[in-house]
mmCIF file of C-alpha atoms in Angstrom:
data_model
loop_
_atom_site.group_PDB
_atom_site.id
_atom_site.type_symbol
_atom_site.label_atom_id
_atom_site.label_comp_id
_atom_site.label_asym_id
_atom_site.label_seq_id
_atom_site.Cartn_x
_atom_site.Cartn_y
_atom_site.Cartn_z
ATOM 1 C CA MET N 293 6.707 21.641 4.841
ATOM 2 C CA LYS N 294 6.554 22.346 1.141
ATOM 3 C CA ALA N 295 3.719 20.445 -0.399
ATOM 4 C CA ALA N 296 2.687 19.921 -3.996
ATOM 5 C CA THR N 297 -1.008 19.267 -3.611
ATOM 6 C CA CYS N 298 -4.297 19.583 -5.455
ATOM 7 C CA SER N 299 -6.149 22.646 -4.197
ATOM 8 C CA THR N 300 -9.478 20.837 -4.492
ATOM 9 C CA CYS N 301 -8.243 17.902 -2.400
ATOM 10 C CA LEU N 302 -6.936 19.707 0.687
ATOM 11 C CA PRO N 303 -7.273 23.112 2.336
ATOM 12 C CA GLN N 304 -4.713 25.666 1.223
ATOM 13 C CA ALA N 305 -1.870 25.760 3.744
ATOM 14 C CA THR N 306 -0.897 29.079 5.317
ATOM 15 C CA ALA N 307 2.622 30.028 6.366
ATOM 16 C CA ARG N 308 1.626 29.267 9.962
ATOM 17 C CA ASP N 309 0.288 25.851 8.942
ATOM 18 C CA ASP N 310 3.575 25.061 7.226
ATOM 19 C CA ALA N 311 5.524 26.208 10.273
ATOM 20 C CA VAL N 312 3.558 23.862 12.532
ATOM 21 C CA LEU N 313 4.008 20.963 10.113
ATOM 22 C CA ASN N 314 7.739 21.683 9.979
ATOM 23 C CA VAL N 315 7.953 21.556 13.765
ATOM 24 C CA LEU N 316 5.945 18.316 13.793
ATOM 25 C CA ALA N 317 8.244 16.811 11.136
ATOM 26 C CA ASP N 318 11.285 17.869 13.187
ATOM 27 C CA PHE N 319 9.793 16.156 16.233
ATOM 28 C CA VAL N 320 9.222 12.888 14.347
ATOM 29 C CA ILE N 321 12.773 12.952 12.993
ATOM 30 C CA HIS N 322 14.288 13.829 16.388
ATOM 31 C CA GLU N 323 12.380 10.983 18.066
ATOM 32 C CA GLU N 324 13.494 8.634 15.252
ATOM 33 C CA LEU N 325 9.924 7.496 14.641
ATOM 34 C CA LYS N 326 9.535 5.059 11.753
ATOM 35 C CA PRO N 327 6.504 4.020 9.687
ATOM 36 C CA GLY N 328 4.328 1.852 11.895
ATOM 37 C CA ASP N 329 5.319 3.651 15.114
ATOM 38 C CA ARG N 330 2.659 5.309 17.231
ATOM 39 C CA LEU N 331 2.821 9.061 17.743
ATOM 40 C CA PRO N 332 2.379 10.583 21.195
ATOM 41 C CA THR N 333 -1.098 11.772 22.173
ATOM 42 C CA GLU N 334 -2.342 15.194 21.074
ATOM 43 C CA ARG N 335 -1.833 16.431 24.648
ATOM 44 C CA VAL N 336 1.809 15.318 24.712
ATOM 45 C CA LEU N 337 2.472 16.725 21.241
ATOM 46 C CA SER N 338 0.865 20.009 22.271
ATOM 47 C CA GLU N 339 3.188 20.262 25.251
ATOM 48 C CA ARG N 340 6.303 19.222 23.333
ATOM 49 C CA LEU N 341 5.636 21.453 20.323
ATOM 50 C CA LYS N 342 4.342 24.348 22.465
ATOM 51 C CA VAL N 343 1.185 24.817 20.431
ATOM 52 C CA SER N 344 -2.490 24.278 21.219
ATOM 53 C CA ARG N 345 -4.108 20.856 20.991
ATOM 54 C CA THR N 346 -6.396 22.261 18.300
ATOM 55 C CA THR N 347 -3.345 23.183 16.232
ATOM 56 C CA VAL N 348 -1.896 19.699 16.714
ATOM 57 C CA ARG N 349 -5.213 18.131 15.723
ATOM 58 C CA GLU N 350 -5.381 20.236 12.550
ATOM 59 C CA ALA N 351 -1.795 19.323 11.632
ATOM 60 C CA LEU N 352 -2.475 15.611 12.117
ATOM 61 C CA THR N 353 -5.667 15.899 10.091
ATOM 62 C CA ARG N 354 -3.651 17.386 7.252
ATOM 63 C CA TRP N 355 -1.074 14.624 7.508
ATOM 64 C CA GLU N 356 -3.877 12.061 7.538
ATOM 65 C CA GLY N 357 -5.266 13.549 4.324
ATOM 66 C CA LEU N 358 -1.825 13.196 2.769
ATOM 67 C CA GLY N 359 -1.537 9.570 3.830
ATOM 68 C CA LEU N 360 1.308 10.199 6.267
ATOM 69 C CA VAL N 361 -0.501 9.049 9.412
ATOM 70 C CA GLU N 362 -3.389 6.752 10.281
ATOM 71 C CA ARG N 363 -5.768 7.366 13.155
ATOM 72 C CA ARG N 364 -7.063 4.183 14.756
ATOM 73 C CA GLN N 365 -10.103 4.454 16.982
ATOM 74 C CA GLY N 366 -9.159 3.727 20.575
ATOM 75 C CA SER N 367 -5.530 3.042 19.678
ATOM 76 C CA GLY N 368 -3.898 6.290 18.602
ATOM 77 C CA THR N 369 -2.191 7.867 15.613
ATOM 78 C CA TYR N 370 0.397 5.878 13.681
ATOM 79 C CA LEU N 371 3.033 7.023 11.212
ATOM 80 C CA LYS N 372 2.490 5.515 7.755
ATOM 81 C CA ALA N 373 5.415 7.048 5.839
ATOM 82 C CA ALA N 374 8.740 8.700 6.531
ATOM 83 C CA VAL N 375 8.559 12.487 6.814
ATOM 84 C CA SER N 376 10.950 15.378 6.297
ATOM 85 C CA ARG N 377 10.762 19.132 5.786
ATOM 86 C CA ASP N 378 11.445 18.985 2.051
ATOM 87 C CA MET N 379 9.122 16.171 1.008
ATOM 88 C CA LEU N 380 6.554 16.592 -1.748
ATOM 89 C CA HIS N 381 3.018 15.278 -1.355
ATOM 90 C CA LEU N 382 1.185 13.810 -4.325
ATOM 91 C CA PRO N 383 -2.405 12.927 -3.390
ATOM 92 C CA LEU N 384 -4.133 10.357 -5.579
ATOM 93 C CA THR N 385 -7.693 10.576 -6.836
ATOM 94 C CA PHE N 386 -9.241 7.672 -8.720
ATOM 95 C CA ALA N 387 -12.551 5.963 -9.336
ATOM 96 C CA SER N 388 -13.569 3.587 -6.571
ATOM 97 C CA GLY N 389 -16.183 1.544 -8.355
ATOM 98 C CA ASN N 390 -16.279 -2.239 -8.459
ATOM 99 C CA ASP N 391 -17.161 -2.347 -12.158
ATOM 100 C CA PHE N 392 -14.980 -3.943 -14.811
ATOM 101 C CA GLU N 393 -13.588 -0.656 -16.157
ATOM 102 C CA SER N 394 -12.549 0.659 -12.735
ATOM 103 C CA LEU N 395 -10.925 -2.624 -11.779
ATOM 104 C CA MET N 396 -9.031 -2.751 -15.076
ATOM 105 C CA HIS N 397 -7.749 0.802 -14.570
ATOM 106 C CA THR N 398 -6.396 -0.242 -11.206
ATOM 107 C CA LEU N 399 -4.901 -3.430 -12.615
ATOM 108 C CA GLU N 400 -3.050 -1.499 -15.328
ATOM 109 C CA ILE N 401 -1.331 0.569 -12.643
ATOM 110 C CA ARG N 402 -0.627 -2.482 -10.543
ATOM 111 C CA ARG N 403 0.923 -4.284 -13.531
ATOM 112 C CA GLY N 404 3.597 -1.636 -13.907
ATOM 113 C CA LEU N 405 4.281 -1.346 -10.186
ATOM 114 C CA GLU N 406 4.415 -5.083 -9.501
ATOM 115 C CA ALA N 407 6.711 -5.889 -12.392
ATOM 116 C CA GLU N 408 9.245 -3.128 -11.787
ATOM 117 C CA ALA N 409 9.245 -3.572 -8.003
ATOM 118 C CA ALA N 410 9.937 -7.296 -8.400
ATOM 119 C CA ALA N 411 12.804 -6.616 -10.810
ATOM 120 C CA LEU N 412 14.418 -4.028 -8.516
ATOM 121 C CA CYS N 413 13.899 -6.293 -5.534
ATOM 122 C CA ALA N 414 15.798 -9.079 -7.303
ATOM 123 C CA LEU N 415 18.695 -6.702 -7.901
ATOM 124 C CA ARG N 416 18.802 -5.216 -4.408
ATOM 125 C CA ALA N 417 17.693 -7.922 -1.978
ATOM 126 C CA GLY N 418 20.379 -9.325 0.288
ATOM 127 C CA PRO N 419 20.147 -12.656 2.152
ATOM 128 C CA ALA N 420 18.275 -11.092 5.090
ATOM 129 C CA GLU N 421 15.708 -9.423 2.821
ATOM 130 C CA VAL N 422 15.212 -12.605 0.797
ATOM 131 C CA GLU N 423 14.558 -14.466 4.046
ATOM 132 C CA ILE N 424 11.886 -11.955 5.075
ATOM 133 C CA ILE N 425 10.132 -12.334 1.721
ATOM 134 C CA ARG N 426 10.332 -16.133 2.027
ATOM 135 C CA GLN N 427 8.697 -16.002 5.443
ATOM 136 C CA LYS N 428 5.895 -13.774 4.136
ATOM 137 C CA LEU N 429 5.387 -16.184 1.230
ATOM 138 C CA GLU N 430 5.095 -19.211 3.486
ATOM 139 C CA VAL N 431 2.592 -17.460 5.754
ATOM 140 C CA MET N 432 0.538 -16.541 2.676
ATOM 141 C CA GLU N 433 0.682 -20.102 1.304
ATOM 142 C CA GLU N 434 -0.394 -21.574 4.637
ATOM 143 C CA ALA N 435 -3.312 -19.127 4.866
ATOM 144 C CA PHE N 436 -4.344 -19.910 1.280
ATOM 145 C CA HIS N 437 -4.491 -23.643 1.928
ATOM 146 C CA SER N 438 -6.116 -23.432 5.361
ATOM 147 C CA ARG N 439 -8.796 -20.937 4.349
ATOM 148 C CA ALA N 440 -9.775 -22.313 0.925
ATOM 149 C CA GLY N 441 -7.960 -19.666 -1.047
ATOM 150 C CA MET N 442 -8.726 -16.642 1.134
ATOM 151 C CA SER N 443 -5.391 -15.017 2.011
ATOM 152 C CA SER N 444 -5.824 -11.330 1.178
ATOM 153 C CA ASP N 445 -4.044 -9.922 4.240
ATOM 154 C CA GLU N 446 -1.147 -12.344 3.931
ATOM 155 C CA ASP N 447 -0.958 -11.711 0.181
ATOM 156 C CA TRP N 448 -0.761 -7.991 0.899
ATOM 157 C CA ASP N 449 2.089 -8.524 3.388
ATOM 158 C CA PHE N 450 4.026 -10.539 0.807
ATOM 159 C CA HIS N 451 3.767 -7.845 -1.834
ATOM 160 C CA GLN N 452 4.516 -5.110 0.698
ATOM 161 C CA ALA N 453 7.787 -6.863 1.537
ATOM 162 C CA ILE N 454 8.788 -6.808 -2.132
ATOM 163 C CA TYR N 455 7.930 -3.111 -2.494
ATOM 164 C CA ARG N 456 9.948 -2.325 0.624
ATOM 165 C CA VAL N 457 13.014 -4.277 -0.492
ATOM 166 C CA SER N 458 12.892 -2.692 -3.966
ATOM 167 C CA GLY N 459 14.711 0.243 -2.378
ATOM 168 C CA ASN N 460 12.330 2.840 -3.804
ATOM 169 C CA PRO N 461 9.937 4.165 -1.115
ATOM 170 C CA LEU N 462 7.527 5.451 -3.765
ATOM 171 C CA PHE N 463 6.438 1.911 -4.643
ATOM 172 C CA GLU N 464 5.215 1.221 -1.129
ATOM 173 C CA GLN N 465 3.660 4.655 -0.697
ATOM 174 C CA ILE N 466 1.726 4.591 -3.972
ATOM 175 C CA ILE N 467 0.520 1.049 -3.351
ATOM 176 C CA SER N 468 -0.493 1.935 0.211
ATOM 177 C CA ALA N 469 -2.520 4.887 -1.092
ATOM 178 C CA MET N 470 -4.361 2.497 -3.415
ATOM 179 C CA HIS N 471 -4.663 -0.338 -0.913
ATOM 180 C CA GLU N 472 -8.427 -0.118 -0.481
ATOM 181 C CA LEU N 473 -9.060 -0.409 -4.204
ATOM 182 C CA PHE N 474 -6.541 -3.243 -4.606
ATOM 183 C CA HIS N 475 -8.150 -5.038 -1.683
ATOM 184 C CA ARG N 476 -11.410 -5.176 -3.620
ATOM 185 C CA PHE N 477 -9.802 -7.715 -5.930
ATOM 186 C CA TRP N 478 -10.296 -10.140 -3.042
ATOM 187 C CA GLU N 479 -13.971 -9.342 -2.526
ATOM 188 C CA HIS N 480 -15.201 -11.579 -5.380
ATOM 189 C CA PRO N 481 -15.064 -8.881 -8.080
ATOM 190 C CA LEU N 482 -17.688 -9.300 -10.748
ATOM 191 C CA GLY N 483 -18.889 -12.471 -9.057
ATOM 192 C CA VAL N 484 -15.681 -14.496 -9.582
ATOM 193 C CA ARG N 485 -15.718 -16.758 -6.518
ATOM 194 C CA ASP N 486 -12.334 -18.372 -7.129
ATOM 195 C CA PHE N 487 -10.679 -15.037 -7.848
ATOM 196 C CA GLY N 488 -6.932 -15.114 -7.246
ATOM 197 C CA HIS N 489 -6.574 -18.894 -7.258
ATOM 198 C CA ALA N 490 -4.834 -18.911 -10.638
ATOM 199 C CA SER N 491 -2.332 -16.285 -9.454
ATOM 200 C CA PHE N 492 -1.380 -18.253 -6.340
ATOM 201 C CA PRO N 493 1.515 -20.332 -7.821
ATOM 202 C CA TYR N 494 3.186 -17.241 -9.278
ATOM 203 C CA HIS N 495 3.865 -15.781 -5.844
ATOM 204 C CA ARG N 496 6.398 -18.540 -5.300
ATOM 205 C CA THR N 497 7.942 -18.214 -8.754
ATOM 206 C CA VAL N 498 8.312 -14.456 -8.227
ATOM 207 C CA TYR N 499 10.062 -15.188 -4.933
ATOM 208 C CA GLU N 500 12.327 -17.800 -6.541
ATOM 209 C CA ARG N 501 13.476 -15.339 -9.215
ATOM 210 C CA ILE N 502 14.092 -12.663 -6.566
ATOM 211 C CA ALA N 503 16.088 -15.123 -4.457
ATOM 212 C CA ALA N 504 18.144 -15.993 -7.542
ATOM 213 C CA GLY N 505 18.871 -12.320 -8.256
ATOM 214 C CA ASP N 506 17.173 -12.660 -11.639
ATOM 215 C CA ALA N 507 15.615 -9.251 -12.332
ATOM 216 C CA GLU N 508 14.179 -10.093 -15.740
ATOM 217 C CA GLY N 509 12.842 -13.384 -14.472
ATOM 218 C CA ALA N 510 11.191 -11.696 -11.490
ATOM 219 C CA ARG N 511 9.616 -9.107 -13.779
ATOM 220 C CA GLY N 512 8.345 -11.843 -16.083
ATOM 221 C CA GLU N 513 6.796 -13.878 -13.267
ATOM 222 C CA ALA N 514 5.133 -10.771 -11.826
ATOM 223 C CA LEU N 515 3.613 -10.058 -15.241
ATOM 224 C CA LYS N 516 2.320 -13.634 -15.418
ATOM 225 C CA LEU N 517 0.723 -13.171 -11.996
ATOM 226 C CA ILE N 518 -1.056 -10.006 -13.108
ATOM 227 C CA ALA N 519 -2.121 -11.705 -16.353
ATOM 228 C CA THR N 520 -4.030 -14.311 -14.345
ATOM 229 C CA VAL N 521 -5.782 -11.528 -12.422
ATOM 230 C CA GLU N 522 -6.793 -9.879 -15.695
ATOM 231 C CA ALA N 523 -8.098 -13.210 -16.989
ATOM 232 C CA ASP N 524 -10.238 -13.577 -13.845
ATOM 233 C CA LEU N 525 -11.680 -10.092 -14.311
ATOM 234 C CA ARG N 526 -12.458 -10.702 -17.967
ATOM 235 C CA ARG N 527 -14.079 -14.007 -17.066
ATOM 236 C CA GLY N 528 -16.267 -12.279 -14.510
ATOM 237 C CA ASP N 529 -17.224 -9.532 -16.942
ATOM 238 C CA ALA N 530 -18.166 -12.111 -19.573
ATOM 239 C CA ASN N 531 -20.264 -14.046 -17.035
ATOM 240 C CA LEU N 532 -22.200 -10.917 -16.104
ATOM 241 C CA LYS N 533 -22.858 -10.115 -19.736
ATOM 242 C CA ARG N 534 -24.134 -13.626 -20.423
ATOM 243 C CA ALA N 535 -26.396 -13.362 -17.399
ATOM 244 C CA GLY N 536 -27.869 -10.151 -18.786
ATOM 245 C CA TYR N 537 -26.522 -7.824 -16.073
ATOM 246 C CA LYS N 538 -24.613 -5.653 -18.555
#
């Protein structure tokens, strides 16, 4: 597997490493495994690929570092992204602080991704895809109302559906790689207890524009949603400054 990676992020791959990863990729493709599917155990993979379990473990560790698989304690290893022999890997490195500057850096990236994904989704979503997004929206709205505004997991599912329907797999992969940092928006950043409440109505207006096939409208509503998030962050930063914490 040819990989474009940062040498300081992952061990340098040898020709043998690449050969094993190629065989593993071939196995995943042959078995028609899709993102979300569970891989066989290391023992089964070792037998099928005719390599040692240590070699399998090292290959999966490398894939985990690249964000291709997720290891869940007591459950197994799950595929997170589609794989092939000729894919390029672009690891992300970014600040993980919960300070105003770090959160704003993340929001600036999210603004571009959200807006363009929503526009492409509006252009490419068919009736079945629109229905899936509607269902995710309604689950999110129900969770928001029943849990006093706390609907981070359901919110994530709604946005994931839009990224997926956009037709560009890079949206979903980049967002997934940044999921932990994005999730911090829901952990009362900068002390804003009602964070995300102002953005709530725009989830439905984004959906409505997507359902109408209105790309520019969907982009505009997504930008409004992100603008409310920025306003919340700035409000929290101002509150901390007034309280003498900054």
